[in-house]
Short mmCIF file of C-alpha atoms in Angstrom, two decimals:
data_model
loop_
_atom_site.label_atom_id
_atom_site.label_comp_id
_atom_site.label_asym_id
_atom_site.label_seq_id
_atom_site.Cartn_x
_atom_site.Cartn_y
_atom_site.Cartn_z
CA UNK C 12 149.27 99.85 36.23
CA UNK C 13 150.76 98.81 32.90
CA UNK C 14 150.34 101.31 30.07
CA UNK C 15 152.00 102.87 27.12
CA UNK C 16 154.30 105.84 27.74
CA UNK C 17 151.51 108.25 26.98
CA UNK C 18 147.76 107.65 27.20
CA UNK C 19 146.60 111.14 26.26
CA UNK C 20 145.04 110.04 22.92
CA UNK C 21 143.49 106.97 24.41
CA UNK C 22 142.01 108.91 27.34
CA UNK C 23 140.52 111.55 25.01
CA UNK C 24 139.07 108.90 22.73
CA UNK C 25 137.66 106.92 25.68
CA UNK C 26 136.07 110.09 27.08
CA UNK C 27 134.37 110.64 23.73
CA UNK C 28 133.30 107.00 23.43
CA UNK C 29 131.83 106.97 26.93
CA UNK C 30 129.70 110.00 26.06
CA UNK C 31 128.27 108.02 23.10
CA UNK C 32 127.72 104.68 24.83
CA UNK C 33 124.48 103.57 26.27
CA UNK C 34 124.17 100.95 28.97
CA UNK C 35 124.22 97.21 28.32
CA UNK C 36 120.73 95.86 28.07
CA UNK C 37 119.76 93.24 30.66
CA UNK C 38 118.31 90.79 28.14
CA UNK C 39 119.40 87.39 29.59
CA UNK C 40 117.48 85.59 32.31
CA UNK C 41 118.91 83.96 35.45
CA UNK C 42 116.23 81.44 36.44
CA UNK C 43 117.90 80.70 39.78
CA UNK C 44 117.55 84.30 41.05
CA UNK C 45 114.55 85.13 38.81
CA UNK C 46 116.36 88.15 37.49
CA UNK C 47 117.71 89.52 34.28
CA UNK C 48 121.34 90.51 33.49
CA UNK C 49 123.40 91.93 30.56
CA UNK C 50 125.38 89.08 29.07
CA UNK C 51 128.76 89.50 27.42
CA UNK C 52 127.24 90.01 23.98
CA UNK C 53 125.15 92.91 25.43
CA UNK C 54 128.22 94.56 26.89
CA UNK C 55 130.13 94.18 23.58
CA UNK C 56 127.16 95.63 21.70
CA UNK C 57 126.92 98.54 24.06
CA UNK C 58 130.55 99.57 23.35
CA UNK C 59 131.03 98.43 19.70
CA UNK C 60 129.94 101.48 17.75
CA UNK C 61 131.44 104.09 20.15
CA UNK C 62 134.79 102.22 20.32
CA UNK C 63 134.95 101.91 16.57
CA UNK C 64 134.05 105.52 15.91
CA UNK C 65 136.88 106.72 18.27
CA UNK C 66 139.68 104.39 17.23
CA UNK C 67 139.38 102.20 20.31
CA UNK C 68 139.59 98.43 20.68
CA UNK C 69 140.19 95.88 23.37
CA UNK C 70 141.81 92.53 23.90
CA UNK C 71 141.23 90.05 26.66
CA UNK C 72 143.85 87.55 27.61
CA UNK C 73 143.55 84.57 29.93
CA UNK C 74 146.34 84.08 32.45
CA UNK C 75 147.23 80.67 33.82
CA UNK C 76 146.53 79.90 37.45
CA UNK C 77 147.35 76.99 39.74
CA UNK C 78 144.09 77.64 41.64
CA UNK C 79 140.55 76.75 40.63
CA UNK C 80 140.03 80.18 39.16
CA UNK C 81 139.87 82.12 35.90
CA UNK C 82 142.10 85.17 35.43
CA UNK C 83 141.33 87.69 32.66
CA UNK C 84 143.26 90.77 31.72
CA UNK C 85 141.51 93.40 29.63
CA UNK C 86 143.69 95.86 27.70
CA UNK C 87 142.21 98.95 25.98
CA UNK C 88 143.98 99.98 22.75
CA UNK C 89 143.92 103.13 20.70
CA UNK C 90 144.65 103.66 16.96
CA UNK C 91 147.65 105.82 17.96
CA UNK C 92 149.33 102.75 19.48
CA UNK C 93 148.60 103.79 23.04
CA UNK C 94 147.34 101.13 25.46
CA UNK C 95 146.47 100.59 29.02
CA UNK C 96 146.03 97.35 30.91
CA UNK C 97 143.00 97.43 33.21
CA UNK C 98 144.47 94.78 35.48
CA UNK C 99 143.66 91.14 36.04
CA UNK C 100 140.31 90.04 37.33
CA UNK C 101 140.42 86.66 39.09
CA UNK C 102 137.17 84.70 39.74
CA UNK C 103 136.85 81.38 41.50
CA UNK C 104 135.41 78.41 39.47
CA UNK C 105 132.27 77.04 41.22
CA UNK C 106 132.37 73.70 39.40
CA UNK C 107 135.74 72.20 38.38
CA UNK C 108 134.83 70.96 34.89
CA UNK C 109 134.74 72.40 31.35
CA UNK C 110 131.32 73.98 31.91
CA UNK C 111 132.38 75.58 35.21
CA UNK C 112 135.50 77.07 33.67
CA UNK C 113 133.62 78.26 30.60
CA UNK C 114 130.94 79.96 32.72
CA UNK C 115 133.51 81.63 34.94
CA UNK C 116 135.47 82.78 31.90
CA UNK C 117 132.44 84.36 30.30
CA UNK C 118 131.45 85.99 33.62
CA UNK C 119 135.06 87.30 34.16
CA UNK C 120 135.25 88.71 30.57
CA UNK C 121 131.91 90.47 30.95
CA UNK C 122 132.74 92.18 34.25
CA UNK C 123 136.32 92.99 33.27
CA UNK C 124 135.21 94.56 29.95
CA UNK C 125 132.29 96.46 31.60
CA UNK C 126 134.76 97.97 34.17
CA UNK C 127 137.43 98.79 31.62
CA UNK C 128 135.05 100.49 29.16
CA UNK C 129 133.00 102.15 31.87
CA UNK C 130 129.76 100.71 30.67
CA UNK C 131 126.86 99.98 33.08
CA UNK C 132 123.80 97.91 32.63
CA UNK C 133 120.31 99.12 32.12
CA UNK C 134 116.91 97.40 32.22
CA UNK C 135 114.70 96.81 29.20
CA UNK C 136 111.83 99.19 29.43
CA UNK C 137 109.23 96.41 29.89
CA UNK C 138 106.68 98.01 32.16
CA UNK C 139 108.04 96.51 35.28
CA UNK C 140 111.28 98.37 34.86
CA UNK C 141 109.38 101.59 34.14
CA UNK C 142 107.35 101.31 37.24
CA UNK C 143 110.29 100.28 39.51
CA UNK C 144 112.03 102.75 41.73
CA UNK C 145 115.05 104.21 40.01
CA UNK C 146 118.36 103.10 41.63
CA UNK C 147 120.67 105.84 42.71
CA UNK C 148 123.09 106.70 39.92
CA UNK C 149 126.80 106.26 40.68
CA UNK C 150 129.52 108.40 39.31
CA UNK C 151 131.57 107.10 36.41
CA UNK C 152 135.18 107.25 37.79
CA UNK C 153 136.92 105.81 34.72
CA UNK C 154 138.50 109.02 33.47
CA UNK C 155 139.60 110.02 36.95
CA UNK C 156 141.12 106.62 37.59
CA UNK C 157 143.03 106.83 34.30
CA UNK C 158 144.34 110.22 35.28
CA UNK C 159 145.36 109.11 38.70
CA UNK C 160 147.14 106.05 37.34
CA UNK C 161 149.01 108.16 34.76
CA UNK C 162 150.14 110.90 37.14
CA UNK C 163 153.92 111.27 36.69
CA UNK C 164 154.73 112.96 40.00
CA UNK C 165 153.36 113.18 43.49
CA UNK C 166 152.39 116.87 42.92
CA UNK C 167 150.47 115.91 39.77
CA UNK C 168 148.89 113.02 41.63
CA UNK C 169 147.69 115.33 44.40
CA UNK C 170 146.19 117.78 41.92
CA UNK C 171 144.36 115.01 39.98
CA UNK C 172 143.12 113.51 43.23
CA UNK C 173 141.79 116.84 44.46
CA UNK C 174 139.79 117.30 41.29
CA UNK C 175 138.55 113.71 41.26
CA UNK C 176 137.56 113.77 44.96
CA UNK C 177 135.73 117.01 44.65
CA UNK C 178 133.68 115.60 41.73
CA UNK C 179 132.79 112.55 43.83
CA UNK C 180 131.82 114.76 46.76
CA UNK C 181 129.59 116.91 44.49
CA UNK C 182 127.81 113.71 43.51
CA UNK C 183 127.62 112.65 47.15
CA UNK C 184 129.01 109.25 46.02
CA UNK C 185 130.89 107.63 48.91
CA UNK C 186 131.73 104.54 46.81
CA UNK C 187 133.41 106.78 44.20
CA UNK C 188 135.26 108.71 46.96
CA UNK C 189 136.65 105.44 48.32
CA UNK C 190 137.57 104.18 44.83
CA UNK C 191 139.38 107.41 44.01
CA UNK C 192 141.25 107.41 47.36
CA UNK C 193 142.36 103.82 46.84
CA UNK C 194 143.59 104.57 43.38
CA UNK C 195 145.49 107.62 44.66
CA UNK C 196 147.15 105.58 47.45
CA UNK C 197 148.15 102.86 45.00
CA UNK C 198 149.73 105.34 42.63
CA UNK C 199 151.43 107.09 45.52
CA UNK C 200 153.05 103.79 46.53
CA UNK C 201 154.11 103.13 42.89
CA UNK C 202 155.69 106.65 42.58
CA UNK C 203 157.46 106.27 45.98
CA UNK C 204 158.94 102.95 44.85
CA UNK C 205 160.19 104.31 41.54
#
Protein backbone atom coordinates (compact mmCIF):
# COMPACT_ATOMS: atom_id res chain seq x y z
CA UNK A 1 0.00 0.00 0.00
CA UNK A 2 1.44 3.36 -1.00
CA UNK A 3 0.77 6.22 1.41
CA UNK A 4 2.31 9.26 3.01
CA UNK A 5 4.46 8.73 6.10
CA UNK A 6 1.46 9.45 8.32
CA UNK A 7 -2.23 9.09 7.51
CA UNK A 8 -3.58 10.07 10.93
CA UNK A 9 -5.19 13.33 9.77
CA UNK A 10 -6.52 11.73 6.61
CA UNK A 11 -8.00 8.79 8.53
CA UNK A 12 -9.72 11.11 11.03
CA UNK A 13 -11.11 13.29 8.23
CA UNK A 14 -12.29 10.26 6.27
CA UNK A 15 -14.04 8.85 9.34
CA UNK A 16 -15.91 12.16 9.79
CA UNK A 17 -16.74 12.35 6.09
CA UNK A 18 -18.10 8.81 6.03
CA UNK A 19 -20.39 9.70 8.92
CA UNK A 20 -21.79 12.56 6.82
CA UNK A 21 -22.12 10.74 3.48
CA UNK A 22 -25.28 9.17 2.21
CA UNK A 23 -25.33 6.39 -0.35
CA UNK A 24 -25.09 7.09 -4.06
CA UNK A 25 -28.54 7.12 -5.66
CA UNK A 26 -29.29 4.46 -8.26
CA UNK A 27 -30.67 6.87 -10.84
CA UNK A 28 -29.37 5.42 -14.12
CA UNK A 29 -31.07 2.61 -16.00
CA UNK A 30 -29.49 -0.51 -17.46
CA UNK A 31 -31.99 -1.64 -20.11
CA UNK A 32 -30.16 -4.93 -20.73
CA UNK A 33 -30.64 -6.12 -17.14
CA UNK A 34 -33.77 -4.00 -16.51
CA UNK A 35 -32.17 -2.57 -13.39
CA UNK A 36 -30.98 0.73 -11.98
CA UNK A 37 -27.47 1.66 -10.87
CA UNK A 38 -25.60 4.60 -9.39
CA UNK A 39 -23.48 6.16 -12.13
CA UNK A 40 -20.15 7.94 -11.61
CA UNK A 41 -21.88 11.32 -11.20
CA UNK A 42 -24.06 9.89 -8.40
CA UNK A 43 -21.01 8.53 -6.57
CA UNK A 44 -19.22 11.89 -6.89
CA UNK A 45 -22.33 13.72 -5.67
CA UNK A 46 -22.61 11.36 -2.68
CA UNK A 47 -19.11 12.26 -1.45
CA UNK A 48 -18.66 15.86 -2.67
CA UNK A 49 -19.99 17.84 0.32
CA UNK A 50 -18.55 15.54 3.01
CA UNK A 51 -15.13 15.44 1.34
CA UNK A 52 -15.05 19.22 0.93
CA UNK A 53 -16.14 19.87 4.52
CA UNK A 54 -13.36 17.64 5.86
CA UNK A 55 -10.43 18.74 3.70
CA UNK A 56 -10.51 15.63 1.52
CA UNK A 57 -10.16 15.21 -2.22
CA UNK A 58 -9.23 12.48 -4.65
CA UNK A 59 -7.45 11.97 -7.91
CA UNK A 60 -7.84 9.12 -10.35
CA UNK A 61 -5.03 8.25 -12.72
CA UNK A 62 -5.10 5.85 -15.62
CA UNK A 63 -2.20 3.44 -15.96
CA UNK A 64 -1.05 2.06 -19.29
CA UNK A 65 -1.62 -1.60 -20.04
CA UNK A 66 -0.59 -3.90 -22.85
CA UNK A 67 -3.78 -5.92 -22.38
CA UNK A 68 -7.32 -5.04 -23.46
CA UNK A 69 -8.09 -3.54 -20.06
CA UNK A 70 -8.45 -0.26 -18.24
CA UNK A 71 -6.39 0.36 -15.09
CA UNK A 72 -7.37 3.14 -12.65
CA UNK A 73 -5.66 4.15 -9.43
CA UNK A 74 -7.63 6.25 -6.94
CA UNK A 75 -5.65 8.27 -4.41
CA UNK A 76 -7.29 10.00 -1.44
CA UNK A 77 -5.73 13.31 -0.42
CA UNK A 78 -6.03 15.41 2.74
CA UNK A 79 -5.46 19.15 3.20
CA UNK A 80 -2.56 18.30 5.54
CA UNK A 81 -0.65 16.81 2.60
CA UNK A 82 -1.30 13.23 3.69
CA UNK A 83 -2.36 10.77 1.02
CA UNK A 84 -3.09 7.11 0.47
CA UNK A 85 -3.28 5.15 -2.74
CA UNK A 86 -6.21 2.78 -2.81
CA UNK A 87 -4.52 0.50 -5.31
CA UNK A 88 -5.10 -0.14 -8.98
CA UNK A 89 -8.38 -1.55 -10.25
CA UNK A 90 -8.07 -3.31 -13.61
CA UNK A 91 -11.13 -4.16 -15.68
CA UNK A 92 -11.24 -5.93 -19.05
CA UNK A 93 -12.58 -4.05 -22.06
CA UNK A 94 -15.54 -5.90 -23.56
CA UNK A 95 -15.34 -4.15 -26.93
CA UNK A 96 -11.95 -3.04 -28.28
CA UNK A 97 -12.90 0.39 -29.61
CA UNK A 98 -13.21 3.93 -28.23
CA UNK A 99 -16.69 3.30 -26.83
CA UNK A 100 -15.61 0.07 -25.16
CA UNK A 101 -12.60 1.72 -23.53
CA UNK A 102 -14.66 4.76 -22.48
CA UNK A 103 -17.33 2.57 -20.93
CA UNK A 104 -14.77 0.44 -19.07
CA UNK A 105 -12.97 3.58 -17.85
CA UNK A 106 -16.16 5.09 -16.44
CA UNK A 107 -17.09 1.78 -14.81
CA UNK A 108 -13.60 1.41 -13.34
CA UNK A 109 -13.56 5.00 -12.00
CA UNK A 110 -16.99 4.53 -10.40
CA UNK A 111 -16.13 1.31 -8.59
CA UNK A 112 -12.66 2.45 -7.57
CA UNK A 113 -13.97 5.72 -6.11
CA UNK A 114 -16.87 3.98 -4.35
CA UNK A 115 -14.47 1.55 -2.69
CA UNK A 116 -11.91 4.23 -1.79
CA UNK A 117 -14.48 6.57 -0.22
CA UNK A 118 -16.50 3.80 1.41
CA UNK A 119 -19.72 4.89 -0.28
CA UNK A 120 -22.43 2.38 -1.09
CA UNK A 121 -25.42 2.71 -3.35
CA UNK A 122 -29.01 3.09 -2.34
CA UNK A 123 -32.28 2.86 -4.23
CA UNK A 124 -34.55 5.77 -4.99
CA UNK A 125 -37.58 5.50 -2.76
CA UNK A 126 -40.01 4.95 -5.64
CA UNK A 127 -42.55 2.60 -4.12
CA UNK A 128 -40.99 -0.54 -5.57
CA UNK A 129 -37.89 0.03 -3.50
CA UNK A 130 -39.94 0.80 -0.40
CA UNK A 131 -41.87 -2.45 -0.69
CA UNK A 132 -38.85 -4.62 -1.57
CA UNK A 133 -37.12 -6.72 1.03
CA UNK A 134 -34.25 -4.87 2.61
CA UNK A 135 -30.86 -6.36 1.72
CA UNK A 136 -28.61 -7.34 4.57
CA UNK A 137 -26.34 -4.46 5.50
CA UNK A 138 -22.64 -5.12 5.29
CA UNK A 139 -20.04 -3.63 7.56
CA UNK A 140 -18.01 -0.68 6.27
CA UNK A 141 -14.42 -1.90 6.68
CA UNK A 142 -12.68 1.18 5.26
CA UNK A 143 -11.32 2.57 8.54
CA UNK A 144 -10.19 -0.89 9.67
CA UNK A 145 -8.45 -1.52 6.35
CA UNK A 146 -6.64 1.82 6.57
CA UNK A 147 -5.50 0.97 10.10
CA UNK A 148 -4.29 -2.49 9.04
CA UNK A 149 -2.39 -1.06 6.08
CA UNK A 150 -0.75 1.59 8.26
CA UNK A 151 0.30 -0.71 11.13
CA UNK A 152 4.04 -0.08 11.66
CA UNK A 153 4.90 -3.35 13.47
CA UNK A 154 3.64 -6.92 13.67
CA UNK A 155 2.44 -6.32 17.26
CA UNK A 156 0.47 -3.24 16.16
CA UNK A 157 -0.91 -5.20 13.22
CA UNK A 158 -2.13 -7.98 15.52
CA UNK A 159 -3.83 -5.48 17.85
CA UNK A 160 -5.56 -3.67 14.98
CA UNK A 161 -6.59 -7.00 13.43
CA UNK A 162 -8.09 -8.25 16.68
CA UNK A 163 -10.24 -5.10 17.02
CA UNK A 164 -11.34 -5.17 13.37
CA UNK A 165 -12.12 -8.89 13.36
CA UNK A 166 -14.19 -8.61 16.57
CA UNK A 167 -16.20 -5.78 14.98
CA UNK A 168 -16.90 -7.97 11.93
CA UNK A 169 -17.87 -10.89 14.18
CA UNK A 170 -20.26 -8.64 16.13
CA UNK A 171 -21.95 -7.77 12.81
CA UNK A 172 -21.90 -11.48 11.82
CA UNK A 173 -20.41 -10.34 8.50
CA UNK A 174 -18.36 -13.19 7.02
CA UNK A 175 -17.37 -11.10 3.97
CA UNK A 176 -15.93 -8.41 6.26
CA UNK A 177 -14.09 -11.07 8.29
CA UNK A 178 -12.50 -12.42 5.11
CA UNK A 179 -11.60 -8.93 3.84
CA UNK A 180 -10.00 -7.99 7.17
CA UNK A 181 -8.07 -11.28 7.33
CA UNK A 182 -6.77 -10.79 3.78
CA UNK A 183 -5.67 -7.23 4.56
CA UNK A 184 -3.88 -8.43 7.71
CA UNK A 185 -2.07 -11.18 5.80
CA UNK A 186 -1.01 -8.74 3.08
CA UNK A 187 0.38 -6.25 5.61
CA UNK A 188 2.10 -9.06 7.52
CA UNK A 189 3.88 -10.08 4.32
CA UNK A 190 4.90 -6.45 3.68
CA UNK A 191 6.27 -6.05 7.21
CA UNK A 192 8.16 -9.33 7.01
CA UNK A 193 9.77 -8.24 3.74
CA UNK A 194 10.84 -4.83 5.12
